[in-house]
GROMACS .gro file of C-alpha atoms in nm:
model
  146
    1MET     CA    1 -16.082  12.601  -9.754
    2LYS     CA    2 -16.255  12.348 -10.000
    3PRO     CA    3 -16.629  12.343  -9.996
    4GLN     CA    4 -16.636  11.968  -9.915
    5ARG     CA    5 -16.412  12.049  -9.595
    6LYS     CA    6 -16.649  12.340  -9.477
    7ARG     CA    7 -16.938  12.092  -9.511
    8LYS     CA    8 -16.764  11.829  -9.319
    9LEU     CA    9 -16.664  12.093  -9.030
   10ALA     CA   10 -17.026  12.213  -9.025
   11GLN     CA   11 -17.150  11.837  -8.983
   12ILE     CA   12 -16.909  11.776  -8.717
   13GLY     CA   13 -17.000  12.105  -8.543
   14LEU     CA   14 -17.350  12.011  -8.533
   15VAL     CA   15 -17.286  11.670  -8.423
   16VAL     CA   16 -17.095  11.810  -8.114
   17ILE     CA   17 -17.350  12.054  -8.044
   18GLY     CA   18 -17.628  11.785  -8.036
   19LEU     CA   19 -17.423  11.557  -7.824
   20GLY     CA   20 -17.322  11.848  -7.578
   21THR     CA   21 -17.714  11.943  -7.552
   22ALA     CA   22 -17.810  11.578  -7.493
   23VAL     CA   23 -17.566  11.533  -7.224
   24GLY     CA   24 -17.667  11.871  -7.054
   25LEU     CA   25 -18.020  11.783  -7.055
   26GLY     CA   26 -17.931  11.426  -6.922
   27LEU     CA   27 -17.728  11.575  -6.635
   28TYR     CA   28 -17.996  11.834  -6.567
   29ALA     CA   29 -18.272  11.554  -6.543
   30LEU     CA   30 -18.031  11.347  -6.314
   31SER     CA   31 -17.961  11.622  -6.085
   32THR     CA   32 -18.349  11.723  -6.015
   33ASN     CA   33 -18.402  11.318  -5.927
   34ILE     CA   34 -18.109  11.250  -5.707
   35ASN     CA   35 -18.197  11.237  -5.348
   36LEU     CA   36 -17.887  11.235  -5.159
   37PHE     CA   37 -17.857  11.062  -4.811
   38TYR     CA   38 -17.743  11.278  -4.502
   39PRO     CA   39 -17.709  11.123  -4.150
   40PRO     CA   40 -17.825  11.343  -3.871
   41ALA     CA   41 -17.498  11.457  -3.767
   42LYS     CA   42 -17.424  11.608  -4.116
   43VAL     CA   43 -17.798  11.768  -4.106
   44VAL     CA   44 -17.736  11.937  -3.777
   45ALA     CA   45 -17.391  12.050  -3.889
   46GLY     CA   46 -17.546  12.243  -4.182
   47ASP     CA   47 -17.439  12.009  -4.471
   48ALA     CA   48 -17.781  11.910  -4.588
   49PRO     CA   49 -17.939  12.174  -4.826
   50ILE     CA   50 -18.277  12.331  -4.728
   51GLY     CA   51 -18.555  12.317  -4.967
   52THR     CA   52 -18.402  12.025  -5.152
   53THR     CA   53 -18.538  11.651  -5.165
   54ILE     CA   54 -18.294  11.447  -4.928
   55ARG     CA   55 -18.284  11.145  -4.736
   56VAL     CA   56 -18.209  11.135  -4.355
   57GLY     CA   57 -18.174  10.786  -4.200
   58GLY     CA   58 -18.114  10.644  -3.863
   59MET     CA   59 -18.270  10.488  -3.550
   60VAL     CA   60 -18.593  10.620  -3.416
   61VAL     CA   61 -18.527  10.748  -3.082
   62GLU     CA   62 -18.697  10.609  -2.793
   63ASP     CA   63 -19.017  10.807  -2.655
   64SER     CA   64 -18.981  11.038  -2.929
   65VAL     CA   65 -19.282  10.956  -3.156
   66VAL     CA   66 -19.567  11.225  -3.105
   67ARG     CA   67 -19.878  11.134  -3.279
   68ALA     CA   68 -20.166  11.414  -3.342
   69GLY     CA   69 -20.505  11.298  -3.184
   70ASP     CA   70 -20.722  11.427  -3.489
   71SER     CA   71 -20.491  11.363  -3.797
   72LEU     CA   72 -20.223  11.136  -3.945
   73LYS     CA   73 -19.954  11.363  -3.849
   74VAL     CA   74 -19.671  11.232  -3.645
   75SER     CA   75 -19.321  11.377  -3.553
   76PHE     CA   76 -19.035  11.160  -3.418
   77ALA     CA   77 -18.657  11.204  -3.393
   78VAL     CA   78 -18.385  10.990  -3.545
   79THR     CA   79 -18.035  10.963  -3.446
   80ASP     CA   80 -17.701  10.842  -3.542
   81TYR     CA   81 -17.591  10.818  -3.183
   82ALA     CA   82 -17.395  11.157  -3.243
   83GLU     CA   83 -17.685  11.399  -3.320
   84ARG     CA   84 -18.063  11.369  -3.370
   85VAL     CA   85 -18.322  11.515  -3.640
   86THR     CA   86 -18.687  11.577  -3.587
   87ILE     CA   87 -18.878  11.428  -3.867
   88ARG     CA   88 -19.253  11.563  -3.943
   89TYR     CA   89 -19.463  11.319  -4.156
   90GLU     CA   90 -19.833  11.303  -4.230
   91GLY     CA   91 -19.937  10.975  -4.345
   92ILE     CA   92 -19.967  10.597  -4.254
   93LEU     CA   93 -19.635  10.468  -4.133
   94PRO     CA   94 -19.486  10.157  -4.244
   95ASP     CA   95 -19.606   9.843  -4.031
   96LEU     CA   96 -19.225   9.793  -3.949
   97PHE     CA   97 -19.197  10.159  -3.800
   98ARG     CA   98 -19.103  10.119  -3.429
   99GLU     CA   99 -18.888  10.324  -3.193
  100GLY     CA  100 -18.547  10.184  -3.183
  101GLN     CA  101 -18.568  10.061  -3.547
  102GLY     CA  102 -18.371  10.197  -3.830
  103ILE     CA  103 -18.549  10.414  -4.092
  104VAL     CA  104 -18.482  10.628  -4.394
  105ALA     CA  105 -18.713  10.925  -4.454
  106GLU     CA  106 -18.746  11.157  -4.786
  107GLY     CA  107 -18.835  11.510  -4.764
  108GLN     CA  108 -18.715  11.843  -4.737
  109LEU     CA  109 -18.561  12.068  -4.453
  110ASN     CA  110 -18.717  12.315  -4.307
  111GLY     CA  111 -18.570  12.661  -4.171
  112ALA     CA  112 -18.589  12.467  -3.820
  113ARG     CA  113 -18.364  12.190  -3.984
  114GLU     CA  114 -18.651  11.942  -3.925
  115LEU     CA  115 -18.706  11.706  -4.215
  116VAL     CA  116 -19.075  11.738  -4.374
  117ALA     CA  117 -19.108  11.401  -4.473
  118THR     CA  118 -19.298  11.286  -4.787
  119GLN     CA  119 -19.203  10.903  -4.740
  120VAL     CA  120 -19.089  10.705  -4.450
  121LEU     CA  121 -18.927  10.382  -4.536
  122ALA     CA  122 -18.859  10.108  -4.259
  123LYS     CA  123 -18.620   9.804  -4.252
  124HIS     CA  124 -18.792   9.485  -4.371
  125ASP     CA  125 -18.645   9.236  -4.141
  126GLU     CA  126 -18.448   9.182  -3.828
  127GLN     CA  127 -18.108   9.161  -3.997
  128TYR     CA  128 -18.127   9.418  -4.279
  129MET     CA  129 -18.009   9.779  -4.224
  130PRO     CA  130 -17.961  10.022  -4.490
  131PRO     CA  131 -17.604  10.036  -4.618
  132GLU     CA  132 -17.618  10.441  -4.576
  133ILE     CA  133 -17.716  10.386  -4.194
  134ALA     CA  134 -17.473  10.104  -4.122
  135GLU     CA  135 -17.185  10.315  -4.268
  136SER     CA  136 -17.311  10.636  -4.063
  137LEU     CA  137 -17.332  10.437  -3.742
  138GLN     CA  138 -16.987  10.277  -3.780
  139ASN     CA  139 -16.835  10.597  -3.832
  140GLN     CA  140 -16.984  10.732  -3.529
  141GLU     CA  141 -16.892  10.430  -3.358
  142ALA     CA  142 -16.513  10.466  -3.471
  143ASN     CA  143 -16.528  10.857  -3.388
  144LYS     CA  144 -16.648  10.818  -3.020
  145VAL     CA  145 -16.400  10.937  -2.781
  146TYR     CA  146 -16.401  10.716  -2.452
   0.00000   0.00000   0.00000
């Protein structure tokens, strides 16, 4: 092989290695920043990973909100009308948070499959519902057996 071809082959090899490294680092960064959404039925079924930041959404179950008297700790349940998941949160809840409303909570599941939330998001008007929750509720409604 001629020296010019060896040099070109080495340059192409370096470019391929550089691109591969860049793509690998980009995918690794994305994988640590992606928060997947799980409806309560999938959390109860065990499809949601424990110890990984995820989002769980649904309707806040009536009479499930329990507030601690001496701190900002609160626990409540969300449902997709098939299953329910308990969410524990410490902090100020959004003004629009109410029982019977759709919310999305972000956090990590503990061993008891309860979500320890770091953020709770409530819907912002009467007509809006996060698309993931709407799809989950439609799927649950379609799968109901009468």
